[in-house]
Amino acid sequence: MKHQLNIVQGDITKERVDAIVNAANTSLLGGGGVDGAIHRAAGPQLLEECRTLGGCPTGQAKATKGYRLPARYVLHTPGPIWRGGTKGEPELLRQCYQNCLALAEELQCKTVAFPSISTGIYHFPLEQAAGIAVSTILDFLKTSQFVEQVKMVCFDGRTKGVYDAALAEA
Ligand code: AR6
């Protein structure tokens, strides 16, 4: 199959893909979790470019170069902070995946790697987040022109298990 989604366990900063996604915050000026790991691996030029972007609203996405990363681009998207699920969190999370994939398509990327957006410091429930991620990515892959391979890069075994189950049920 030409267009596919794979679930893997690992460190997204090591991925040799056209674009990796950063689970950022609205300042785009760095933080902990995967955001901290990406900035450390990319080097200080990433923060310099991020400073020129003027932040980013939750659910939207902005691209930078990858600098010292093996990936050519970083697509920064602030996921929703979980506030009980009645503040539009599911729709905002869907928009994160959708807008990153649209940006990857604009940049003519063939391969894109995502972390599990919002399920760390932002506490979005993992099962629900995995369902949203998998369905949004699979829908996108049905009609994408450039993007052929999407990887969900899960940092730990529990996260990978939940994404595997979501893909099996899709
Ligand atoms: N590779 C892949 N996944 C990772 C890595 C890595 N190197 N490191 C952590 N994860 P989080 P959020 C996983 O907290 O919930 C930051 O401070 C992690 O185990 O990074 O969207 C930002 O600046 C979890 O499964 O992101 C924001 O302020 C997933 O990545 C805030 O955290 C997401 O966890 C965003 O919170």
XYZ file of N, CA, C and O and ligand atoms in Angstrom:
716
model
N 0.853 -1.203 0.000
C 0.000 0.000 0.000
C 0.884 1.248 0.000
O 1.834 1.336 0.758
N 0.540 2.195 -0.859
C 1.377 3.387 -1.010
C 1.263 4.317 0.208
O 2.265 4.745 0.772
N 0.048 4.614 0.617
C -0.149 5.543 1.728
C -0.378 4.760 3.006
O -1.290 3.952 3.086
N 0.465 5.020 4.026
C 0.304 4.206 5.226
C 0.621 4.936 6.523
O 1.346 5.917 6.548
N 0.051 4.386 7.591
C 0.290 4.849 8.961
C 0.965 3.720 9.730
O 0.473 2.592 9.726
N 2.089 4.038 10.369
C 2.786 3.070 11.210
C 2.908 3.601 12.626
O 3.153 4.789 12.818
N 2.770 2.705 13.581
C 2.942 3.061 14.990
C 4.282 2.464 15.436
O 4.490 1.260 15.268
N 5.174 3.300 15.949
C 6.475 2.790 16.416
C 6.749 3.353 17.815
O 6.139 4.330 18.232
N 7.669 2.688 18.522
C 8.108 3.213 19.815
C 9.500 3.796 19.629
O 10.343 3.174 18.988
N 9.738 4.998 20.171
C 11.068 5.578 20.043
C 11.101 7.045 20.390
O 10.168 7.588 20.977
N 12.235 7.662 20.003
C 12.495 9.081 20.263
C 12.338 9.814 18.929
O 13.090 9.559 17.977
N 11.385 10.730 18.863
C 11.060 11.387 17.589
C 12.227 12.226 17.063
O 12.330 12.450 15.850
N 13.124 12.668 17.944
C 14.246 13.502 17.482
C 15.225 12.713 16.609
O 16.070 13.307 15.949
N 15.121 11.386 16.616
C 16.025 10.546 15.810
C 15.429 10.197 14.447
O 16.078 9.529 13.635
N 14.192 10.600 14.206
C 13.490 10.169 12.992
C 14.033 10.861 11.732
O 14.060 12.084 11.654
N 14.408 10.050 10.748
C 14.844 10.545 9.434
C 13.638 10.633 8.527
O 13.372 9.743 7.734
N 12.888 11.718 8.695
C 11.678 11.926 7.899
C 11.737 13.350 7.356
O 12.581 14.153 7.774
N 10.819 13.698 6.475
C 10.813 15.065 5.949
C 10.395 16.056 7.032
O 10.909 17.164 7.092
N 9.435 15.668 7.867
C 8.983 16.583 8.924
C 8.638 15.816 10.190
O 7.996 14.759 10.120
N 9.071 16.361 11.336
C 8.560 15.869 12.619
C 7.658 16.945 13.202
O 7.850 18.144 12.947
N 6.677 16.500 13.980
C 5.745 17.418 14.626
C 6.192 17.635 16.066
O 6.610 16.698 16.748
N 6.103 18.883 16.512
C 6.404 19.240 17.899
C 5.114 19.553 18.646
O 4.355 20.432 18.225
N 4.872 18.854 19.759
C 3.740 19.160 20.654
C 4.158 20.364 21.496
O 4.689 20.230 22.594
N 3.909 21.549 20.939
C 4.437 22.795 21.496
C 3.419 23.450 22.433
O 2.413 22.844 22.803
N 3.697 24.681 22.830
C 2.692 25.518 23.517
C 2.514 26.771 22.664
O 3.251 26.990 21.698
N 1.548 27.613 23.016
C 1.178 28.718 22.128
C 2.269 29.788 21.997
O 2.238 30.577 21.057
N 3.238 29.789 22.902
C 4.348 30.752 22.767
C 5.333 30.321 21.679
O 6.074 31.155 21.143
N 5.389 29.034 21.398
C 6.395 28.412 20.507
C 7.827 28.686 20.973
O 8.773 28.620 20.163
N 7.998 28.962 22.245
C 9.346 29.300 22.729
C 9.968 28.179 23.556
O 10.866 28.418 24.366
N 9.491 26.943 23.350
C 10.097 25.800 24.021
C 9.387 25.453 25.311
O 8.490 26.163 25.761
N 9.767 24.307 25.887
C 9.124 23.820 27.098
C 9.731 22.501 27.497
O 10.884 22.208 27.155
N 8.953 21.674 28.202
C 9.437 20.355 28.621
C 8.998 19.296 27.638
O 8.707 19.591 26.479
N 8.969 18.039 28.079
C 8.476 16.928 27.263
C 9.154 16.848 25.900
O 10.351 17.107 25.758
N 8.378 16.505 24.895
C 8.931 16.325 23.550
C 9.433 17.663 22.987
O 10.425 17.700 22.235
N 8.801 18.750 23.362
C 9.221 20.097 22.934
C 10.674 20.367 23.384
O 11.530 20.789 22.579
N 10.947 20.096 24.656
C 12.310 20.278 25.182
C 13.312 19.400 24.447
O 14.405 19.853 24.086
N 12.925 18.138 24.202
C 13.825 17.194 23.523
C 14.129 17.668 22.097
O 15.275 17.600 21.634
N 13.112 18.179 21.398
C 13.306 18.650 20.014
C 14.228 19.876 20.005
O 15.154 19.955 19.186
N 14.006 20.828 20.899
C 14.876 22.013 20.935
C 16.319 21.637 21.292
O 17.262 22.170 20.691
N 16.497 20.717 22.224
C 17.870 20.296 22.576
C 18.566 19.661 21.384
O 19.726 19.940 21.102
N 17.842 18.789 20.680
C 18.457 18.063 19.562
C 18.671 18.962 18.342
O 19.633 18.785 17.599
N 17.789 19.934 18.136
C 17.893 20.807 16.952
C 18.967 21.884 17.133
O 19.539 22.355 16.148
N 19.204 22.280 18.388
C 20.176 23.342 18.654
C 19.514 24.708 18.730
O 18.330 24.862 18.407
N 20.282 25.742 19.143
C 19.719 27.059 19.454
C 19.124 27.809 18.266
O 18.309 28.713 18.458
N 19.487 27.447 17.056
C 18.905 28.143 15.891
C 17.405 27.897 15.777
O 16.683 28.732 15.225
N 16.941 26.773 16.309
C 15.498 26.495 16.254
C 14.738 27.542 17.072
O 13.734 28.094 16.604
N 15.223 27.838 18.267
C 14.553 28.850 19.098
C 14.626 30.224 18.429
O 13.644 30.972 18.452
N 15.750 30.521 17.800
C 15.869 31.809 17.074
C 14.782 31.936 16.016
O 14.137 32.984 15.908
N 14.569 30.880 15.243
C 13.522 30.963 14.216
C 12.135 31.018 14.860
O 11.269 31.785 14.403
N 11.942 30.254 15.925
C 10.630 30.265 16.609
C 10.281 31.658 17.121
O 9.115 32.058 17.099
N 11.289 32.402 17.568
C 11.039 33.765 18.069
C 10.468 34.677 16.993
O 9.809 35.664 17.301
N 10.704 34.389 15.739
C 10.210 35.234 14.645
C 8.751 34.917 14.290
O 8.146 35.624 13.485
N 8.179 33.848 14.866
C 6.861 33.369 14.419
C 5.697 34.019 15.165
O 4.550 33.919 14.717
N 5.959 34.641 16.302
C 4.885 35.323 17.041
C 3.868 34.388 17.663
O 2.692 34.728 17.755
N 4.303 33.201 18.068
C 3.390 32.263 18.713
C 2.446 31.600 17.726
O 2.536 31.827 16.502
N 1.533 30.791 18.266
C 0.607 30.024 17.410
C -0.610 29.651 18.253
O -0.462 29.195 19.377
N -1.840 29.844 17.714
C -3.024 29.450 18.481
C -3.133 27.928 18.619
O -2.670 27.191 17.738
N -3.785 27.486 19.667
C -4.057 26.058 19.877
C -4.779 25.484 18.649
O -5.725 26.090 18.143
N -4.295 24.337 18.174
C -4.924 23.668 17.036
C -4.364 24.055 15.678
O -4.608 23.379 14.691
N -3.602 25.167 15.623
C -2.978 25.591 14.358
C -1.544 25.035 14.297
O -1.091 24.389 15.240
N -0.823 25.304 13.214
C 0.532 24.760 13.067
C 1.411 25.727 12.287
O 0.922 26.407 11.372
N 2.687 25.800 12.665
C 3.668 26.623 11.949
C 4.948 25.820 11.743
O 5.349 25.061 12.623
N 5.588 26.028 10.596
C 6.773 25.245 10.235
C 8.058 26.030 10.460
O 8.091 27.247 10.283
N 9.096 25.300 10.865
C 10.472 25.833 10.863
C 11.357 24.799 10.190
O 10.925 23.673 9.927
N 12.619 25.187 9.989
C 13.612 24.210 9.546
C 13.960 23.278 10.718
O 13.641 23.574 11.871
N 14.656 22.194 10.411
C 15.007 21.210 11.445
C 16.389 21.402 12.044
O 16.727 20.738 13.028
N 17.203 22.266 11.424
C 18.576 22.537 11.920
C 19.349 21.237 12.154
O 19.499 20.472 11.226
N 19.787 20.941 13.377
C 20.638 19.750 13.585
C 19.877 18.435 13.616
O 20.490 17.373 13.784
N 18.562 18.502 13.481
C 17.778 17.254 13.465
C 17.949 16.549 12.124
O 18.188 17.205 11.106
N 17.767 15.232 12.101
C 17.757 14.560 10.786
C 16.539 14.940 9.944
O 16.564 14.754 8.723
N 15.489 15.460 10.564
C 14.288 15.874 9.815
C 14.521 17.243 9.177
O 15.168 18.112 9.767
N 13.967 17.458 7.974
C 14.158 18.742 7.279
C 13.337 19.867 7.929
O 13.786 20.995 8.013
N 12.115 19.538 8.352
C 11.227 20.540 8.961
C 10.735 20.090 10.328
O 10.621 18.887 10.586
N 10.402 21.096 11.156
C 9.625 20.847 12.377
C 8.298 21.587 12.221
O 8.279 22.781 11.888
N 7.202 20.867 12.426
C 5.863 21.460 12.368
C 5.401 21.608 13.814
O 5.175 20.619 14.504
N 5.302 22.858 14.279
C 4.992 23.128 15.679
C 3.494 23.305 15.832
O 2.895 24.168 15.168
N 2.881 22.539 16.724
C 1.442 22.681 16.965
C 1.143 22.632 18.454
O 1.539 21.686 19.122
N 0.490 23.662 18.992
C 0.074 23.595 20.387
C -1.212 22.781 20.505
O -2.243 23.143 19.932
N -1.145 21.667 21.232
C -2.337 20.866 21.492
C -3.182 21.509 22.584
O -2.732 22.416 23.289
N -4.441 21.040 22.727
C -5.291 21.557 23.802
C -4.873 21.015 25.159
O -4.497 19.852 25.284
N -4.972 21.865 26.171
C -4.828 21.423 27.561
C -6.165 20.789 27.948
O -7.219 21.385 27.701
N -6.136 19.575 28.521
C -7.385 18.903 28.907
C -8.019 19.628 30.089
O -7.383 19.803 31.132
N -9.279 20.077 29.883
C -10.009 20.759 30.965
C -11.346 20.075 31.200
O -12.353 20.730 31.445
N -11.368 18.750 31.043
C -12.579 17.980 31.302
C -13.322 17.570 30.038
O -14.263 16.781 30.105
N -12.938 18.103 28.897
C -13.491 17.647 27.620
C -14.647 18.471 27.087
O -15.149 18.209 26.000
N -15.065 19.492 27.833
C -16.211 20.303 27.385
C -15.788 21.652 26.821
O -16.617 22.503 26.518
N -14.494 21.853 26.652
C -13.988 23.129 26.140
C -13.465 22.982 24.706
O -12.544 23.692 24.298
N -14.046 22.016 23.979
C -13.648 21.830 22.583
C -12.336 21.091 22.402
O -11.776 21.090 21.301
N -11.880 20.421 23.457
C -10.568 19.756 23.364
C -10.485 18.719 22.234
O -9.489 18.705 21.508
N -11.500 17.833 22.048
C -11.368 16.845 20.973
C -11.240 17.479 19.594
O -10.397 17.066 18.790
N -12.055 18.489 19.301
C -11.999 19.147 17.994
C -10.654 19.871 17.822
O -10.067 19.852 16.726
N -10.161 20.496 18.866
C -8.861 21.181 18.765
C -7.738 20.177 18.507
O -6.817 20.453 17.727
N -7.806 18.998 19.135
C -6.769 17.992 18.901
C -6.836 17.501 17.455
O -5.806 17.337 16.796
N -8.059 17.281 16.950
C -8.214 16.872 15.548
C -7.597 17.920 14.619
O -6.893 17.599 13.671
N -7.838 19.198 14.927
C -7.262 20.276 14.107
C -5.737 20.261 14.117
O -5.103 20.585 13.109
N -5.122 19.912 15.242
C -3.653 19.816 15.300
C -3.143 18.843 14.239
O -2.232 19.168 13.469
N -3.729 17.628 14.222
C -3.278 16.627 13.244
C -3.581 17.098 11.824
O -2.732 17.023 10.935
N -4.795 17.591 11.625
C -5.219 18.028 10.296
C -4.328 19.167 9.775
O -3.854 19.131 8.635
N -4.092 20.177 10.590
C -3.312 21.338 10.137
C -1.843 20.987 9.925
O -1.201 21.525 9.014
N -1.286 20.093 10.741
C 0.099 19.648 10.505
C 0.204 18.887 9.186
O 1.157 19.079 8.423
N -0.773 18.029 8.916
C -0.729 17.267 7.668
C -0.914 18.182 6.464
O -0.245 18.008 5.439
N -1.782 19.183 6.573
C -1.973 20.138 5.475
C -0.678 20.922 5.225
O -0.300 21.171 4.073
N 0.001 21.295 6.301
C 1.276 22.014 6.175
C 2.344 21.103 5.544
O 3.112 21.540 4.675
N 2.384 19.860 5.954
C 3.326 18.890 5.373
C 3.073 18.744 3.874
O 4.012 18.662 3.074
N 1.827 18.732 3.501
C 1.442 18.615 2.090
C 1.923 19.855 1.315
O 2.504 19.740 0.239
N 1.703 21.050 1.897
C 2.178 22.301 1.274
C 3.685 22.284 1.062
O 4.199 22.827 0.090
N 4.390 21.706 2.033
C 5.858 21.659 1.979
C 6.342 20.456 1.168
O 7.534 20.173 1.110
N 5.410 19.741 0.568
C 5.699 18.580 -0.284
C 6.480 17.495 0.445
O 7.402 16.875 -0.097
N 6.116 17.268 1.698
C 6.760 16.205 2.485
C 6.160 14.850 2.123
O 4.952 14.725 1.958
N 7.047 13.841 2.053
C 6.604 12.477 1.790
C 6.376 11.710 3.096
O 5.500 10.878 3.201
N 7.221 12.010 4.088
C 7.173 11.269 5.354
C 7.054 12.247 6.522
O 7.761 13.258 6.572
N 6.165 11.939 7.449
C 5.884 12.814 8.599
C 5.806 11.956 9.854
O 5.191 10.882 9.832
N 6.417 12.433 10.943
C 6.334 11.713 12.228
C 5.670 12.600 13.275
O 6.017 13.777 13.414
N 4.696 12.021 14.000
C 3.978 12.717 15.072
C 4.325 12.121 16.430
O 4.403 10.898 16.555
N 4.412 12.961 17.469
C 4.365 12.436 18.834
C 2.887 12.368 19.248
O 2.020 12.828 18.503
N 2.637 11.834 20.423
C 1.263 11.751 20.938
C 0.905 13.117 21.546
O 1.107 13.366 22.728
N 0.333 13.982 20.696
C 0.067 15.382 21.088
C -0.914 15.437 22.267
O -1.932 14.727 22.255
N -0.602 16.270 23.226
C -1.477 16.596 24.387
C -1.603 15.517 25.457
O -2.273 15.759 26.465
N -1.019 14.328 25.264
C -1.259 13.250 26.252
C -0.202 13.190 27.349
O -0.229 12.286 28.180
N 0.732 14.142 27.356
C 1.730 14.217 28.426
C 1.325 15.280 29.435
O 0.307 15.149 30.125
N 2.075 16.375 29.447
C 1.857 17.477 30.390
C 0.434 18.040 30.273
O -0.140 18.505 31.265
N -0.186 17.959 29.075
C -1.522 18.519 28.856
C -2.672 17.567 29.215
O -3.851 17.958 29.113
N -2.343 16.297 29.590
C -3.310 15.366 30.216
C -4.556 15.022 29.424
O -5.601 14.690 30.015
N -4.494 15.092 28.100
C -5.635 14.611 27.292
C -5.699 13.091 27.482
O -4.679 12.410 27.407
N -6.900 12.506 27.729
C -6.984 11.051 27.949
C -6.441 10.277 26.734
O -6.837 10.540 25.597
N -5.545 9.330 27.026
C -4.786 8.670 25.961
C -5.662 7.920 24.956
O -5.448 8.053 23.746
N -6.633 7.131 25.427
C -7.459 6.340 24.492
C -8.202 7.247 23.518
O -8.239 6.988 22.320
N -8.784 8.314 24.043
C -9.551 9.233 23.188
C -8.618 9.949 22.212
O -8.934 10.112 21.031
N -7.454 10.363 22.696
C -6.486 11.057 21.833
C -6.021 10.141 20.700
O -5.900 10.579 19.551
N -5.792 8.872 21.020
C -5.314 7.925 20.002
C -6.376 7.721 18.924
O -6.053 7.666 17.727
N -7.639 7.637 19.326
C -8.725 7.483 18.355
C -8.800 8.668 17.406
O -8.947 8.511 16.189
N -8.671 9.873 17.957
C -8.728 11.094 17.139
C -7.532 11.139 16.184
O -7.678 11.427 14.991
N -6.335 10.845 16.705
C -5.122 10.899 15.878
C -5.223 9.917 14.714
O -5.023 10.289 13.546
N -5.549 8.669 15.028
C -5.567 7.620 13.997
C -6.632 7.921 12.939
O -6.358 7.834 11.738
N -7.838 8.315 13.341
C -8.884 8.544 12.334
C -8.554 9.765 11.472
O -8.787 9.750 10.256
N -7.994 10.821 12.067
C -7.663 12.014 11.283
C -6.553 11.707 10.276
O -6.622 12.119 9.108
N -5.537 10.969 10.714
C -4.421 10.626 9.818
C -4.903 9.708 8.681
O -4.590 9.936 7.503
N -5.672 8.674 9.013
C -6.133 7.735 7.976
C -7.017 8.445 6.948
O -6.887 8.207 5.744
N -7.893 9.335 7.400
C -8.738 10.098 6.470
C -7.878 10.941 5.540
O -8.117 11.005 4.337
N -6.878 11.589 6.118
C -5.997 12.456 5.328
C -5.260 11.649 4.256
O -5.131 12.089 3.107
N -4.759 10.472 4.636
C -3.960 9.655 3.707
C -4.768 9.163 2.499
O -4.194 8.795 1.475
N -6.096 9.171 2.627
C -6.930 8.740 1.485
C -6.808 9.694 0.308
O -7.007 9.293 -0.834
N -6.526 10.973 0.575
C -6.541 11.960 -0.515
C -5.236 12.748 -0.647
O -5.151 13.643 -1.478
N -4.213 12.448 0.164
C -2.993 13.267 0.096
C -2.233 13.013 -1.204
O -2.259 11.906 -1.753
N -1.571 14.074 -1.678
C -0.794 13.984 -2.928
C 0.662 13.665 -2.638
O 1.263 12.842 -3.316
N 1.255 14.349 -1.657
C 2.681 14.196 -1.368
C 2.925 13.276 -0.173
O 3.830 12.453 -0.202
N 2.152 13.464 0.882
C 2.391 12.695 2.116
C 1.998 11.234 1.887
O 0.857 10.935 1.548
N 2.987 10.342 2.031
C 2.754 8.916 1.784
C 2.855 8.081 3.039
O 2.220 7.047 3.163
N 3.765 8.487 3.934
C 3.961 7.679 5.131
C 3.909 8.561 6.362
O 4.621 9.563 6.455
N 3.038 8.200 7.303
C 2.935 8.902 8.581
C 3.296 7.907 9.669
O 2.839 6.765 9.662
N 4.161 8.357 10.595
C 4.532 7.520 11.734
C 4.038 8.168 12.996
O 4.233 9.374 13.182
N 3.444 7.395 13.886
C 3.173 7.842 15.252
C 4.338 7.325 16.078
O 4.514 6.113 16.195
N 5.137 8.232 16.625
C 6.310 7.816 17.402
C 5.968 7.927 18.890
O 5.876 9.031 19.437
N 5.743 6.774 19.508
C 5.327 6.716 20.918
C 6.566 6.533 21.788
O 7.424 5.697 21.487
N 6.647 7.327 22.835
C 7.845 7.331 23.674
C 7.895 6.111 24.583
O 8.972 5.655 24.932
N 6.738 5.590 24.986
C 6.721 4.471 25.947
C 5.775 3.383 25.448
O 4.941 3.607 24.566
N 5.917 2.204 26.047
C 5.177 1.025 25.615
C 3.675 1.146 25.807
O 2.898 0.671 24.979
N 3.246 1.775 26.882
C 1.802 1.926 27.126
C 1.180 2.760 26.007
O 0.126 2.408 25.467
N 1.829 3.860 25.667
C 1.310 4.723 24.602
C 1.252 3.954 23.289
O 0.242 4.002 22.580
N 2.316 3.208 22.976
C 2.310 2.444 21.719
C 1.162 1.437 21.710
O 0.470 1.295 20.701
N 0.938 0.757 22.829
C -0.149 -0.227 22.917
C -1.507 0.391 22.629
O -2.333 -0.197 21.927
N -1.733 1.594 23.148
C -3.028 2.257 22.953
C -3.191 2.703 21.493
O -4.272 2.569 20.910
N -2.128 3.203 20.867
C -2.220 3.582 19.443
C -2.368 2.348 18.553
O -3.115 2.380 17.572
N -1.670 1.244 18.891
C -1.845 -0.006 18.131
C -3.308 -0.444 18.167
O -3.875 -0.832 17.143
N -3.910 -0.364 19.353
C -5.313 -0.777 19.498
C -6.234 0.145 18.696
O -7.174 -0.314 18.039
N -5.957 1.445 18.727
C -6.785 2.394 17.971
C -6.697 2.110 16.473
O -7.701 2.178 15.757
N -5.512 1.770 16.001
C -5.344 1.466 14.570
C -6.052 0.160 14.208
O -6.688 0.069 13.155
N -5.960 -0.810 15.107
C -6.625 -2.105 14.855
C -8.148 -1.937 14.791
O -8.831 -2.656 14.058
N -8.674 -0.981 15.551
C -10.132 -0.769 15.585
C -10.621 0.153 14.468
O -11.829 0.263 14.242
N -9.692 0.847 13.804
C -10.094 1.884 12.817
C -10.687 1.238 11.564
O -10.378 0.118 11.235
N 9.934 11.456 21.356
C 8.635 11.097 21.244
N 7.699 11.330 22.198
C 8.129 11.965 23.316
C 9.460 12.385 23.517
C 10.389 12.113 22.480
N 11.675 12.474 22.560
N 9.537 12.987 24.752
C 8.300 12.924 25.299
N 7.446 12.308 24.445
P 4.339 16.252 26.189
P 1.825 17.734 25.663
C 6.022 11.986 24.592
O 4.194 16.456 27.652
O 1.049 16.835 26.555
C 5.718 21.102 26.785
O 6.230 21.765 27.916
C 5.411 11.963 25.975
O 5.770 10.761 26.658
O 5.663 16.428 25.555
O 1.265 18.091 24.316
C 5.195 22.068 25.732
O 6.001 23.234 25.648
C 3.938 12.018 25.633
O 3.479 10.703 25.260
O 3.327 17.203 25.342
C 3.808 22.369 26.229
O 3.838 23.374 27.226
C 3.899 12.906 24.382
O 5.264 12.978 23.925
C 3.357 21.048 26.835
O 4.563 20.368 27.196
C 3.388 14.316 24.628
O 3.804 14.769 25.903
C 2.630 20.200 25.837
O 2.102 19.068 26.479
